[in-house]
Short mmCIF file of C-alpha atoms in Angstrom, two decimals:
data_model
loop_
_atom_site.label_atom_id
_atom_site.label_comp_id
_atom_site.label_asym_id
_atom_site.label_seq_id
_atom_site.Cartn_x
_atom_site.Cartn_y
_atom_site.Cartn_z
CA MET A 6 23.40 -6.85 6.32
CA LEU A 7 23.87 -8.86 9.41
CA ILE A 8 24.05 -12.60 9.49
CA ARG A 9 21.50 -12.51 12.22
CA ASN A 10 19.05 -10.69 10.09
CA ILE A 11 19.64 -12.90 7.22
CA LEU A 12 18.82 -16.01 9.22
CA HIS A 13 15.85 -14.15 10.53
CA TYR A 14 14.58 -13.45 6.97
CA ILE A 15 14.94 -16.91 5.84
CA LYS A 16 13.34 -18.47 9.09
CA GLU A 17 10.35 -15.96 8.55
CA ALA A 18 10.01 -16.91 4.79
CA PHE A 19 9.77 -20.48 5.73
CA LEU A 20 7.40 -19.89 8.63
CA SER A 21 5.21 -17.77 6.29
CA ILE A 22 5.13 -20.58 3.64
CA GLY A 23 4.02 -23.04 6.40
CA ARG A 24 1.48 -20.67 7.87
CA ASN A 25 -0.05 -19.92 4.50
CA GLY A 26 0.17 -23.54 3.36
CA TRP A 27 -2.64 -23.49 0.72
CA MET A 28 -1.69 -20.17 -0.53
CA SER A 29 1.98 -21.32 -1.04
CA PHE A 30 0.73 -24.40 -2.84
CA ALA A 31 -1.36 -22.17 -5.06
CA SER A 32 1.60 -20.06 -5.89
CA VAL A 33 3.85 -22.90 -6.67
CA SER A 34 1.05 -24.51 -8.83
CA VAL A 35 0.55 -21.31 -10.76
CA VAL A 36 4.39 -20.78 -11.41
CA ALA A 37 4.80 -24.67 -12.22
CA VAL A 38 1.99 -24.61 -14.74
CA SER A 39 3.05 -21.46 -16.31
CA LEU A 40 6.76 -22.34 -16.70
CA PHE A 41 5.63 -25.86 -17.89
CA ILE A 42 3.77 -24.30 -20.69
CA LEU A 43 6.65 -21.81 -21.28
CA GLY A 44 9.21 -24.68 -21.27
CA THR A 45 7.07 -26.77 -23.67
CA PHE A 46 7.00 -23.82 -26.08
CA TYR A 47 10.62 -23.31 -25.76
CA LEU A 48 11.31 -26.81 -26.65
CA VAL A 49 8.93 -26.83 -29.51
CA ASN A 50 10.31 -23.48 -30.82
CA LEU A 51 13.87 -24.69 -30.65
CA ASN A 52 12.96 -27.81 -32.51
CA ALA A 53 10.91 -26.05 -35.04
CA GLU A 54 13.95 -23.84 -35.72
CA HIS A 55 16.15 -26.74 -35.87
CA ILE A 56 14.07 -28.55 -38.21
CA THR A 57 13.54 -25.46 -40.46
CA ALA A 58 17.32 -24.82 -40.53
CA GLU A 59 17.83 -28.59 -41.41
CA LEU A 60 15.35 -28.32 -44.33
CA GLU A 61 16.62 -24.92 -45.41
CA SER A 62 20.28 -26.34 -45.60
CA GLN A 63 19.11 -29.08 -47.96
CA VAL A 64 17.61 -26.59 -50.34
CA GLU A 65 19.94 -26.60 -53.45
CA ILE A 66 19.59 -25.79 -57.12
CA ILE A 67 19.86 -28.20 -59.90
CA ALA A 68 21.15 -26.58 -63.24
CA GLU A 69 20.93 -28.91 -66.21
CA VAL A 70 23.65 -28.46 -68.68
CA ALA A 71 22.84 -28.20 -72.44
CA GLU A 72 23.37 -31.29 -74.34
CA ASP A 73 26.01 -30.28 -76.92
CA LEU A 74 28.65 -28.74 -74.72
CA THR A 75 32.18 -30.13 -74.78
CA ALA A 76 34.08 -30.97 -71.53
CA GLU A 77 36.02 -27.82 -71.66
CA GLU A 78 32.85 -25.72 -72.06
CA ILE A 79 31.43 -27.39 -69.10
CA GLU A 80 34.29 -26.68 -67.06
CA GLN A 81 34.25 -22.87 -68.07
CA LEU A 82 30.56 -23.02 -67.20
CA ARG A 83 31.46 -24.46 -63.69
CA VAL A 84 33.95 -21.54 -63.11
CA THR A 85 31.28 -18.85 -64.22
CA VAL A 86 28.93 -20.49 -61.68
CA ILE A 87 31.22 -20.73 -58.78
CA GLN A 88 32.18 -16.98 -59.33
CA LEU A 89 28.58 -15.80 -58.49
CA PRO A 90 29.02 -13.96 -55.19
CA GLU A 91 25.94 -15.94 -53.51
CA VAL A 92 27.29 -19.37 -54.37
CA GLU A 93 29.00 -21.54 -51.99
CA GLU A 94 29.48 -24.74 -53.58
CA VAL A 95 29.07 -26.24 -57.00
CA ARG A 96 29.17 -29.84 -57.79
CA PHE A 97 29.27 -31.53 -61.17
CA VAL A 98 27.04 -34.57 -61.75
CA SER A 99 27.72 -36.30 -64.84
CA LYS A 100 25.18 -38.22 -66.97
CA SER A 101 26.33 -41.48 -65.74
CA GLU A 102 26.48 -40.53 -62.09
CA ALA A 103 22.86 -39.24 -62.30
CA LEU A 104 21.79 -42.58 -63.81
CA GLN A 105 23.56 -44.42 -61.10
CA ARG A 106 21.63 -42.38 -58.42
CA LEU A 107 18.39 -43.11 -60.18
CA LYS A 108 19.26 -46.80 -60.25
CA GLU A 109 19.92 -46.66 -56.51
CA ARG A 110 16.78 -44.91 -55.64
CA MET A 111 14.38 -46.74 -57.93
CA GLY A 112 15.76 -49.96 -58.67
CA GLU A 113 17.46 -51.99 -61.49
CA GLU A 114 14.50 -52.37 -63.71
CA TRP A 115 14.01 -48.52 -64.11
CA VAL A 116 17.24 -47.93 -65.84
CA GLU A 117 17.40 -51.19 -67.86
CA GLY A 118 18.32 -50.55 -71.29
CA TYR A 119 19.60 -46.98 -70.80
CA GLU A 120 22.86 -47.85 -69.12
CA ASP A 121 24.84 -47.42 -72.05
CA GLU A 122 26.48 -43.97 -72.30
CA GLU A 123 24.99 -43.22 -75.75
CA ARG A 124 21.41 -44.20 -74.70
CA ASN A 125 21.55 -42.41 -71.27
CA PRO A 126 18.63 -39.64 -71.59
CA LEU A 127 19.82 -37.91 -68.41
CA PRO A 128 21.75 -34.65 -68.86
CA HIS A 129 24.83 -33.48 -67.07
CA SER A 130 24.11 -31.13 -64.25
CA PHE A 131 25.37 -29.01 -61.55
CA GLU A 132 24.14 -29.06 -57.96
CA ILE A 133 24.53 -25.66 -56.45
CA ARG A 134 24.47 -24.47 -52.84
CA THR A 135 24.11 -20.86 -51.71
CA ILE A 136 25.82 -19.46 -48.78
CA VAL A 137 22.54 -18.52 -47.37
CA PRO A 138 19.45 -20.52 -48.22
CA GLN A 139 17.46 -17.32 -48.95
CA ASP A 140 19.48 -16.49 -51.77
CA VAL A 141 18.28 -19.60 -53.86
CA PRO A 142 15.71 -17.75 -56.05
CA VAL A 143 18.17 -15.09 -56.95
CA VAL A 144 20.89 -17.41 -57.92
CA ALA A 145 18.32 -19.46 -59.82
CA GLY A 146 17.26 -16.24 -61.68
CA LYS A 147 20.89 -15.58 -62.66
CA LEU A 148 21.60 -19.18 -63.69
CA GLU A 149 18.74 -19.08 -66.23
CA LYS A 150 20.47 -16.34 -68.11
CA ILE A 151 23.77 -17.95 -68.46
CA PRO A 152 24.18 -19.58 -71.82
CA GLY A 153 24.95 -23.10 -71.81
CA ILE A 154 22.39 -24.00 -69.05
CA ALA A 155 19.38 -25.62 -70.34
CA ASP A 156 17.16 -25.75 -67.39
CA VAL A 157 17.15 -24.56 -63.63
CA GLU A 158 15.26 -26.41 -60.90
CA TYR A 159 14.73 -25.64 -57.28
CA GLY A 160 11.75 -26.29 -55.33
CA ALA A 161 10.61 -22.70 -56.35
CA GLY A 162 7.33 -22.00 -54.30
CA VAL A 163 8.42 -24.42 -51.56
CA VAL A 164 11.40 -22.79 -50.53
CA GLU A 165 9.80 -19.36 -50.28
CA LYS A 166 6.92 -20.91 -48.27
CA LEU A 167 9.40 -22.68 -46.06
CA PHE A 168 11.34 -19.47 -45.11
CA ARG A 169 8.17 -17.69 -44.39
CA VAL A 170 6.67 -20.46 -42.25
CA GLY A 171 10.03 -20.58 -40.44
CA SER A 172 10.06 -17.00 -39.37
CA VAL A 173 6.27 -17.01 -38.55
CA VAL A 174 6.91 -20.13 -36.15
CA ARG A 175 9.71 -18.23 -34.52
CA TRP A 176 7.79 -15.11 -33.81
CA ILE A 177 4.49 -16.94 -32.45
CA GLY A 178 6.83 -18.90 -30.19
CA LEU A 179 8.56 -15.85 -28.85
CA THR A 180 5.26 -13.87 -28.44
CA PHE A 181 3.76 -16.72 -26.53
CA MET A 182 6.83 -17.06 -24.36
CA VAL A 183 7.10 -13.51 -23.38
CA GLY A 184 3.27 -13.40 -22.70
CA LEU A 185 3.43 -16.47 -20.46
CA ALA A 186 6.26 -15.02 -18.45
CA VAL A 187 4.35 -11.79 -17.77
CA THR A 188 1.34 -13.65 -16.82
CA ALA A 189 3.16 -15.91 -14.39
CA MET A 190 4.73 -12.82 -12.77
CA PHE A 191 1.36 -11.23 -12.14
CA LEU A 192 -0.08 -14.36 -10.89
CA ILE A 193 2.57 -14.74 -8.33
CA ALA A 194 2.29 -11.19 -7.50
CA ASN A 195 -1.37 -11.58 -6.76
CA THR A 196 -0.66 -14.76 -4.72
CA ILE A 197 1.98 -13.05 -2.57
CA LYS A 198 -0.29 -10.06 -2.17
CA LEU A 199 -2.60 -12.37 -0.42
CA THR A 200 0.01 -13.58 2.00
CA VAL A 201 1.03 -10.00 2.51
CA ASN A 202 -2.66 -9.05 3.11
CA ALA A 203 -2.84 -11.68 5.72
CA ARG A 204 0.13 -10.17 7.47
CA SER A 205 -0.68 -6.52 6.90
CA LYS A 206 -1.23 -5.91 10.68
CA GLU A 207 2.16 -7.38 11.48
CA ILE A 208 3.61 -5.11 8.72
CA MET A 209 1.94 -2.14 10.12
CA ILE A 210 3.31 -2.96 13.74
CA MET A 211 6.88 -3.44 12.17
CA LYS A 212 6.59 0.12 10.86
CA TRP A 213 5.43 1.50 14.07
CA VAL A 214 8.23 0.06 16.05
CA GLY A 215 10.75 1.33 13.58
CA ALA A 216 11.63 -1.69 11.14
CA THR A 217 13.47 -0.42 7.96
CA GLU A 218 11.62 -0.94 4.66
CA TRP A 219 13.97 -3.70 3.61
CA PHE A 220 13.78 -5.48 6.99
CA ILE A 221 10.04 -5.84 6.16
CA ARG A 222 10.60 -6.67 2.67
CA TRP A 223 13.34 -9.26 2.55
CA PRO A 224 11.32 -12.09 4.20
CA PHE A 225 8.57 -11.62 1.53
CA VAL A 226 11.16 -11.43 -1.41
CA ILE A 227 12.88 -14.56 -0.10
CA GLU A 228 9.51 -16.32 0.19
CA GLY A 229 8.72 -15.30 -3.37
CA ILE A 230 12.01 -16.59 -4.51
CA ILE A 231 11.63 -19.97 -2.75
CA LEU A 232 7.98 -20.31 -4.19
CA GLY A 233 9.35 -19.37 -7.63
CA LEU A 234 12.22 -21.84 -7.38
CA ILE A 235 10.08 -24.69 -6.30
CA GLY A 236 7.55 -23.69 -9.06
CA ALA A 237 10.38 -23.98 -11.56
CA LEU A 238 11.85 -27.05 -10.31
CA ILE A 239 8.62 -29.11 -10.92
CA PRO A 240 8.36 -28.33 -14.65
CA SER A 241 12.01 -28.69 -15.04
CA LEU A 242 11.98 -32.38 -13.87
CA LEU A 243 8.74 -33.12 -15.67
CA LEU A 244 10.12 -31.61 -18.96
CA TYR A 245 13.37 -33.46 -18.51
CA TYR A 246 11.71 -36.72 -18.47
CA LEU A 247 9.03 -35.91 -21.03
CA TYR A 248 11.50 -34.53 -23.47
CA GLY A 249 13.73 -37.56 -23.09
CA GLU A 250 10.66 -39.62 -23.93
CA ALA A 251 9.70 -37.51 -26.93
CA VAL A 252 13.30 -37.75 -28.32
CA ASN A 253 13.17 -41.59 -28.14
CA TRP A 254 9.63 -41.84 -29.66
CA SER A 255 10.75 -39.52 -32.58
CA GLN A 256 13.83 -41.67 -33.11
CA THR A 257 11.87 -44.89 -33.71
CA ASN A 258 8.67 -43.32 -35.40
CA ILE A 259 9.54 -40.10 -37.34
CA ASN A 260 13.25 -40.41 -37.98
CA PHE A 261 13.09 -38.14 -40.89
CA LEU A 262 12.40 -35.22 -38.64
CA PRO A 263 14.89 -35.62 -35.84
CA LEU A 264 14.37 -33.70 -32.47
CA LEU A 265 17.44 -32.08 -31.11
CA PRO A 266 19.06 -34.59 -28.65
CA SER A 267 18.11 -34.18 -25.00
CA TYR A 268 21.63 -33.40 -23.59
CA LEU A 269 21.84 -30.32 -26.00
CA VAL A 270 18.77 -28.60 -24.83
CA ILE A 271 17.76 -29.69 -21.43
CA GLY A 272 20.48 -28.09 -19.33
CA GLU A 273 19.88 -24.76 -20.98
CA LEU A 274 16.13 -25.12 -20.44
CA ILE A 275 16.34 -25.93 -16.63
CA LYS A 276 18.72 -23.04 -16.21
CA LEU A 277 16.23 -20.84 -17.96
CA LEU A 278 13.29 -21.96 -15.96
CA LEU A 279 15.10 -21.81 -12.59
CA LEU A 280 16.21 -18.25 -13.43
CA LEU A 281 12.77 -17.21 -14.54
CA GLY A 282 11.20 -18.81 -11.46
CA THR A 283 13.65 -16.76 -9.20
CA ILE A 284 12.99 -13.53 -11.18
CA ILE A 285 9.22 -13.94 -11.22
CA GLY A 286 9.13 -14.91 -7.56
CA ALA A 287 11.44 -11.88 -6.41
CA LEU A 288 9.68 -9.33 -8.69
CA GLY A 289 6.25 -10.59 -7.83
CA SER A 290 6.67 -10.18 -4.15
CA ALA A 291 8.49 -6.96 -4.25
CA LEU A 292 5.49 -5.62 -6.27
CA SER A 293 3.03 -6.76 -3.74
CA VAL A 294 4.93 -5.44 -0.70
CA ARG A 295 5.42 -2.10 -2.07
CA ARG A 296 1.83 -0.95 -1.32
CA PHE A 297 2.02 -1.91 2.29
CA LEU A 298 5.19 0.16 2.97
CA LYS A 299 3.52 3.38 2.57
CA VAL A 300 2.52 4.06 6.22
CA MET B 2 11.86 18.20 23.34
CA ILE B 3 8.86 18.80 21.24
CA GLU B 4 8.33 22.19 19.34
CA ILE B 5 5.35 22.51 17.23
CA ARG B 6 5.07 25.87 15.22
CA HIS B 7 2.11 27.00 13.01
CA VAL B 8 1.04 23.45 12.23
CA ASN B 9 -1.98 23.11 10.03
CA MET B 10 -3.34 19.84 8.84
CA VAL B 11 -5.98 19.47 6.13
CA TYR B 12 -6.99 15.92 5.03
CA PRO B 13 -7.13 15.12 1.28
CA ASN B 14 -11.05 15.14 1.76
CA GLY B 15 -10.95 18.67 2.74
CA VAL B 16 -11.51 18.37 6.43
CA ARG B 17 -9.35 20.93 8.42
CA ALA B 18 -8.26 18.84 11.39
CA LEU B 19 -5.60 21.29 12.89
CA ASN B 20 -5.40 25.09 12.76
CA ASP B 21 -2.15 26.88 13.54
CA ILE B 22 -1.02 24.87 16.38
CA ASN B 23 1.91 26.14 18.55
CA LEU B 24 3.22 24.06 21.33
CA ASN B 25 6.33 23.39 23.43
CA ILE B 26 6.52 20.22 25.50
CA ASP B 27 9.67 19.84 27.76
CA ARG B 28 11.59 16.63 28.71
CA ASN B 29 9.96 14.45 31.32
CA GLU B 30 6.47 16.24 31.05
CA PHE B 31 3.23 14.13 31.30
CA VAL B 32 0.76 15.91 28.86
CA PHE B 33 -2.96 15.18 28.35
CA VAL B 34 -4.53 16.11 25.01
CA VAL B 35 -8.18 16.44 25.50
CA GLY B 36 -11.15 17.39 23.44
CA ALA B 37 -14.33 16.15 21.89
CA SER B 38 -14.24 13.56 19.04
CA GLY B 39 -12.98 15.31 15.91
CA ALA B 40 -11.22 18.15 17.93
CA GLY B 41 -7.93 17.05 16.43
CA LYS B 42 -6.52 14.97 19.17
CA SER B 43 -5.75 12.02 17.01
CA THR B 44 -4.34 14.05 14.23
CA LEU B 45 -1.84 15.59 16.51
CA ILE B 46 -0.62 12.15 17.81
CA ARG B 47 -0.46 10.79 14.40
CA LEU B 48 1.65 13.69 13.29
CA LEU B 49 4.05 13.02 16.06
CA GLY B 50 4.20 9.29 15.16
CA LEU B 51 5.00 10.58 11.49
CA GLU B 52 1.98 8.60 10.12
CA PHE B 53 1.82 11.55 7.59
CA PRO B 54 3.49 15.04 7.43
CA PRO B 55 1.50 18.13 8.26
CA THR B 56 0.03 20.43 5.35
CA ALA B 57 1.89 23.40 6.82
CA GLY B 58 4.22 24.29 9.77
CA LYS B 59 7.18 22.75 11.57
CA ILE B 60 7.44 19.79 14.17
CA LYS B 61 10.59 19.14 15.86
CA VAL B 62 11.02 16.27 18.17
CA LEU B 63 14.16 15.24 20.02
CA GLY B 64 16.12 17.77 17.90
CA LYS B 65 14.93 16.44 14.53
CA GLU B 66 12.58 18.37 12.36
CA LEU B 67 10.01 15.55 11.26
CA THR B 68 9.14 17.42 8.03
CA ARG B 69 12.59 17.34 6.76
CA LEU B 70 13.30 13.67 7.54
CA ARG B 71 14.05 11.53 4.60
CA ARG B 72 12.06 8.33 3.92
CA ARG B 73 14.88 6.19 5.13
CA GLU B 74 15.43 8.23 8.28
CA ILE B 75 11.93 7.54 9.39
CA PRO B 76 12.49 4.00 10.85
CA ALA B 77 15.28 5.34 13.19
CA TYR B 78 12.89 8.11 14.40
CA ARG B 79 10.27 5.60 15.28
CA ARG B 80 12.66 3.68 17.30
CA SER B 81 13.18 6.68 19.48
CA ILE B 82 9.54 6.98 20.32
CA GLY B 83 6.96 4.28 21.78
CA VAL B 84 3.43 4.27 20.54
CA VAL B 85 0.41 2.86 22.28
CA PHE B 86 -2.94 2.59 20.63
CA GLN B 87 -6.58 2.42 21.63
CA ASP B 88 -7.01 -0.95 19.79
CA PHE B 89 -3.80 -2.57 21.29
CA ARG B 90 -2.46 -3.90 17.94
CA LEU B 91 -0.98 -7.19 19.21
CA LEU B 92 -0.12 -10.17 17.19
CA GLU B 93 -2.53 -12.79 18.02
CA ASN B 94 -0.49 -15.77 16.99
CA ARG B 95 2.38 -14.93 19.16
CA CYS B 96 2.63 -15.05 22.93
CA VAL B 97 3.11 -12.01 25.09
CA TYR B 98 6.85 -12.38 25.42
CA ASP B 99 7.19 -12.71 21.53
CA ASN B 100 4.99 -9.69 21.04
CA VAL B 101 7.35 -7.62 23.14
CA ALA B 102 10.49 -9.22 21.75
CA PHE B 103 9.15 -8.53 18.24
CA ALA B 104 9.70 -4.75 18.68
CA MET B 105 13.33 -5.56 19.43
CA GLN B 106 14.00 -8.19 16.69
CA VAL B 107 12.57 -5.76 14.24
CA VAL B 108 15.23 -3.19 15.06
CA GLY B 109 18.03 -5.78 14.83
CA ALA B 110 18.78 -5.95 18.55
CA ARG B 111 21.11 -8.65 19.81
CA PRO B 112 19.51 -11.78 21.32
CA ARG B 113 21.44 -11.36 24.41
CA ASP B 114 19.92 -7.91 24.83
CA ILE B 115 16.33 -9.17 23.89
CA ARG B 116 16.59 -11.95 26.58
CA ARG B 117 17.47 -9.39 29.16
CA ARG B 118 15.20 -6.47 28.26
CA VAL B 119 11.87 -8.26 27.45
CA PRO B 120 11.58 -9.61 31.04
CA GLU B 121 12.61 -6.30 32.46
CA ALA B 122 9.69 -4.62 30.43
CA LEU B 123 7.11 -7.26 31.35
CA GLU B 124 8.08 -6.99 34.77
CA ALA B 125 7.55 -3.21 34.75
CA VAL B 126 3.97 -3.65 33.65
CA GLY B 127 3.41 -6.73 36.12
CA LEU B 128 2.97 -9.47 33.48
CA LEU B 129 6.10 -11.51 33.69
CA ASP B 130 3.98 -14.47 34.88
CA LYS B 131 1.92 -14.34 31.90
CA ALA B 132 4.78 -14.11 29.23
CA ARG B 133 3.74 -17.36 27.47
CA MET B 134 0.16 -16.69 27.22
CA LYS B 135 -1.40 -15.47 23.81
CA PRO B 136 -3.19 -12.05 23.69
CA GLN B 137 -6.68 -13.31 23.51
CA GLU B 138 -6.10 -15.20 26.79
CA LEU B 139 -5.80 -11.98 28.57
CA SER B 140 -8.17 -9.19 29.66
CA GLY B 141 -8.25 -5.90 27.80
CA GLY B 142 -6.24 -4.15 30.60
CA GLU B 143 -3.51 -6.92 30.33
CA GLN B 144 -3.34 -6.54 26.54
CA GLN B 145 -2.88 -2.87 26.93
CA ARG B 146 -0.16 -3.53 29.49
CA VAL B 147 1.50 -5.80 26.79
CA CYS B 148 1.45 -2.85 24.64
CA LEU B 149 3.04 -0.61 27.20
CA ALA B 150 5.81 -3.17 27.62
CA ARG B 151 6.25 -3.17 23.98
CA ALA B 152 6.50 0.53 23.71
CA ILE B 153 9.05 0.86 26.42
CA VAL B 154 11.18 -2.05 25.76
CA ASN B 155 13.53 -0.16 23.26
CA ASN B 156 14.03 2.69 25.94
CA PRO B 157 12.27 5.51 24.01
CA SER B 158 12.55 8.90 25.46
CA LEU B 159 9.02 9.66 24.40
CA ILE B 160 5.80 7.79 24.46
CA ILE B 161 2.83 8.80 22.53
CA ALA B 162 -0.64 7.23 23.41
CA ASP B 163 -3.74 7.55 21.45
CA GLU B 164 -6.79 6.94 23.75
CA PRO B 165 -4.88 4.04 25.40
CA THR B 166 -8.11 3.65 27.91
CA GLY B 167 -10.67 4.05 25.29
CA ASN B 168 -11.65 0.46 25.21
CA LEU B 169 -11.20 -0.23 28.99
CA ASP B 170 -13.32 0.00 32.22
CA PRO B 171 -12.68 2.88 34.69
CA LYS B 172 -10.83 0.65 37.20
CA THR B 173 -8.49 -0.87 34.45
CA SER B 174 -8.08 2.44 32.91
CA MET B 175 -6.49 3.84 36.27
CA GLU B 176 -4.11 0.81 36.18
CA ILE B 177 -2.92 1.69 32.79
CA ILE B 178 -2.49 5.40 33.83
CA GLU B 179 -0.50 4.32 37.00
CA HIS B 180 1.80 2.37 34.71
CA LEU B 181 2.36 5.25 32.46
CA LYS B 182 2.94 7.46 35.51
CA ALA B 183 5.61 5.04 36.57
CA ILE B 184 7.18 5.05 33.12
CA ASN B 185 7.08 8.95 33.16
CA ILE B 186 8.80 9.14 36.57
CA ARG B 187 11.73 6.95 35.25
CA GLY B 188 12.31 9.69 32.71
CA THR B 189 10.05 9.14 29.76
CA THR B 190 7.95 11.96 28.35
CA VAL B 191 4.36 10.82 27.83
CA ILE B 192 1.76 12.51 25.58
CA MET B 193 -1.70 10.99 25.76
CA ALA B 194 -4.80 11.75 23.98
CA THR B 195 -7.87 11.02 25.83
CA HIS B 196 -11.51 12.12 26.67
CA ASP B 197 -11.51 10.34 29.97
CA ARG B 198 -12.57 13.27 32.42
CA GLU B 199 -11.93 11.22 35.56
CA ILE B 200 -8.29 10.25 34.62
CA VAL B 201 -7.30 13.81 33.77
CA ASN B 202 -9.05 15.37 36.88
CA ALA B 203 -7.32 12.79 39.07
CA LEU B 204 -3.78 13.31 37.79
CA LYS B 205 -3.56 17.10 37.78
CA LYS B 206 -0.89 16.99 34.97
CA ARG B 207 -0.55 19.55 32.19
CA VAL B 208 -3.79 19.54 29.84
CA ILE B 209 -3.92 20.84 26.49
CA ALA B 210 -7.56 21.23 25.32
CA LEU B 211 -8.42 21.21 21.52
CA GLU B 212 -11.50 22.41 19.82
CA ASN B 213 -12.18 22.39 16.20
CA GLY B 214 -8.45 21.97 15.49
CA ARG B 215 -7.25 24.84 17.66
CA ILE B 216 -5.83 25.06 21.23
CA ILE B 217 -8.35 26.70 23.43
CA ARG B 218 -6.64 25.98 26.89
CA ASP B 219 -3.13 24.94 27.95
CA GLU B 220 -2.64 24.65 31.71
CA GLN B 221 -0.14 23.11 33.96
CA ARG B 222 -1.97 20.92 36.70
CA GLY B 223 -5.12 21.28 34.59
CA GLU B 224 -8.57 19.75 34.65
CA TYR B 225 -10.75 18.15 31.80
CA SER B 226 -12.86 21.26 31.43
#
């Protein structure tokens, strides 16, 4: 491809954007709105995943140890549990440590009178983490059958529900994102089709004087890419600003559900949006020129 | 230069436009294709411009068999011919000079060559002084002369013209024909479809008459009917 031609293509693309000012504005708006929605979903989805993962990782099993076991028997029990293949970590929590925690959480007056070792009503227990959170119910079932363990607790129904919600959120988000990307592409195809239509006579003359197909196509493809890029730049800047604000707000108002920090996600997001804008623009225009090349 | 053998053309809607056409046209000829509307003149011209392939038969132009050209070879073929239409087909938003230059830019000509060739072509059709005007500021005859300039600017060895005087009055038509004659004398083959009796009879050139898609007459120094 000659440099002269490349300059011609770029010049033509910009001239065309200027000539069809309103149409170009419409294309950019369509891409901007679509990518804004898509970007929002991307951020929501990413954070939903992050929060689910956070909650999933906090799921652990509490296994209460039967009252009458000796220290050696407890140690044997610990070894049995840690040898379960799904188990990652076992932590022994003694009666007094449990009481100490209760005191910290609820206040002095709650434990008053029970602080003596003999009168402490709390049992020894194990806190057990599994390698994958999904194994929690399985491990709980196995623990119940081990002699010496009096009681097993985990957020039974809650855990299962959490996992289910997590994957549903993921799938809905993904479906939406794909749908929006396709919609945006067809919208830009339609808009560029209008600018191509407005120049159909020019294209016909170009064909009659012997222009190659790519000579005709390039200016439109570049026009599409420019429109797609501008359309992607607007939501990128907007989401960059808005997400920063959202993170700040969440830190002061809902700090138990922390959003992913801006620097971790926004760079990826902007790269994704610019890439999508370029692809949408190029594909859209290529789609709409194709029909006019058949003379 | 042009060899047409057993060419048939049936449009998708079933209309048979050309029926077993056989034709030889030599370098430097000036040929009129005449006939009533629907006789097949335009179809013949459009086949030569490769707007579509014939249903059957062979067309050989400048040593190339058109029916065997690949899709990406079509642009190169079109550069070797100049086409003039009845309805001019100029770009309204560009001036005369740019309309002619456009045909050279499109084929990737060097700017230096464009600056040299475009004034030459405009000079040849007597429009150099109107180079900066827009097509709608010109008369019909002048617009058609711009088209002639555009058709010859790439130095084609063949010009095909489909009723180039169809929208013009008799006096202006003769002017266009004089320009086509001059182009022909300089060494370009001209094939022109027309139903303008006066022009054909005045020039005494080769006449190919079509009726219902068949050649009914082919005479050197012929007349309209």
